[in-house]
Amino acid sequence: MKIRKMAFQDLEVMTKWLNTEEVLEFFGNPEAPLTAGQVRTKYGPRIDGEIEVEPYIVETAGRPFAFMQCYRLNDEDYKKYGYSIEETIYGIDQFIGEPALFNKGYGTEMVTKFLAYIFEEKLADAVVLDPETTNPRAVRCYEKCDFQKIRKIDDGRKWLMEILRGSLDPRKEDIS
């Protein structure tokens, strides 16, 4: 498995994934999937580094199958989640875009590798994510990666989950 920076040539597969029923169930808006132009408008500035959300593509056997992104929390989220501004807290989002690869351990592996990268390269004190409470597959994956449920947020629709620096096995591989 390889996690690499997203490039403009990935926008075509990203558009496909963002129009897949299984992805739209928890990532995006099923009533208004994004067109190719909208995907370029949303993710192009991230690829170019104009927005402080870093997009990545995950590959297995040289084929892309998943999307990940990381970002430093903004001031509003620091306050909302109860973190001190002196802490370095990152958020992550991800999905597997190929439903045939669900429930095969890829999610746990890619999240674990991504966490190793964020803790080592970004020097994060903690990483948070916010899966839908109605997405037990994602919650189970994150718990396998040692995330802890902190509390329900967004009117009880999502879990705020957290993993602290030092909770991850230091022998995990680096991201290329």
PDB file of N, CA, C and O in Angstrom, residues 20 107 119-120 127 132 145:
ATOM      1  N   THR A  20     -20.301   7.574  -6.381  1.00  0.00           N
ATOM      2  CA  THR A  20     -20.574   6.185  -6.022  1.00  0.00           C
ATOM      3  C   THR A  20     -21.497   6.173  -4.802  1.00  0.00           C
ATOM      4  O   THR A  20     -21.210   6.823  -3.801  1.00  0.00           O
ATOM      5  N   GLY A 107      -8.793  -0.116   5.226  1.00  0.00           N
ATOM      6  CA  GLY A 107      -9.041   1.115   5.970  1.00  0.00           C
ATOM      7  C   GLY A 107      -8.151   1.225   7.191  1.00  0.00           C
ATOM      8  O   GLY A 107      -7.525   2.257   7.428  1.00  0.00           O
ATOM      9  N   PHE A 119       1.925  12.199  12.832  1.00  0.00           N
ATOM     10  CA  PHE A 119       2.633  12.355  14.106  1.00  0.00           C
ATOM     11  C   PHE A 119       4.120  12.653  13.881  1.00  0.00           C
ATOM     12  O   PHE A 119       4.689  13.491  14.562  1.00  0.00           O
ATOM     13  N   GLU A 120       4.723  11.995  12.895  1.00  0.00           N
ATOM     14  CA  GLU A 120       6.150  12.193  12.666  1.00  0.00           C
ATOM     15  C   GLU A 120       6.461  13.473  11.892  1.00  0.00           C
ATOM     16  O   GLU A 120       7.358  14.231  12.261  1.00  0.00           O
ATOM     17  N   VAL A 127      -4.729  13.631  16.822  1.00  0.00           N
ATOM     18  CA  VAL A 127      -5.454  13.631  15.549  1.00  0.00           C
ATOM     19  C   VAL A 127      -6.901  13.297  15.878  1.00  0.00           C
ATOM     20  O   VAL A 127      -7.177  12.418  16.697  1.00  0.00           O
ATOM     21  N   GLU A 132     -19.849   9.651  11.137  1.00  0.00           N
ATOM     22  CA  GLU A 132     -21.285   9.615  11.434  1.00  0.00           C
ATOM     23  C   GLU A 132     -21.545   8.496  12.445  1.00  0.00           C
ATOM     24  O   GLU A 132     -20.934   7.420  12.347  1.00  0.00           O
ATOM     25  N   CYS A 145      -7.664   1.340  15.121  1.00  0.00           N
ATOM     26  CA  CYS A 145      -6.471   2.196  15.015  1.00  0.00           C
ATOM     27  C   CYS A 145      -6.197   2.940  16.331  1.00  0.00           C
ATOM     28  O   CYS A 145      -5.343   3.813  16.368  1.00  0.00           O
TER      29      CYS A 145
END
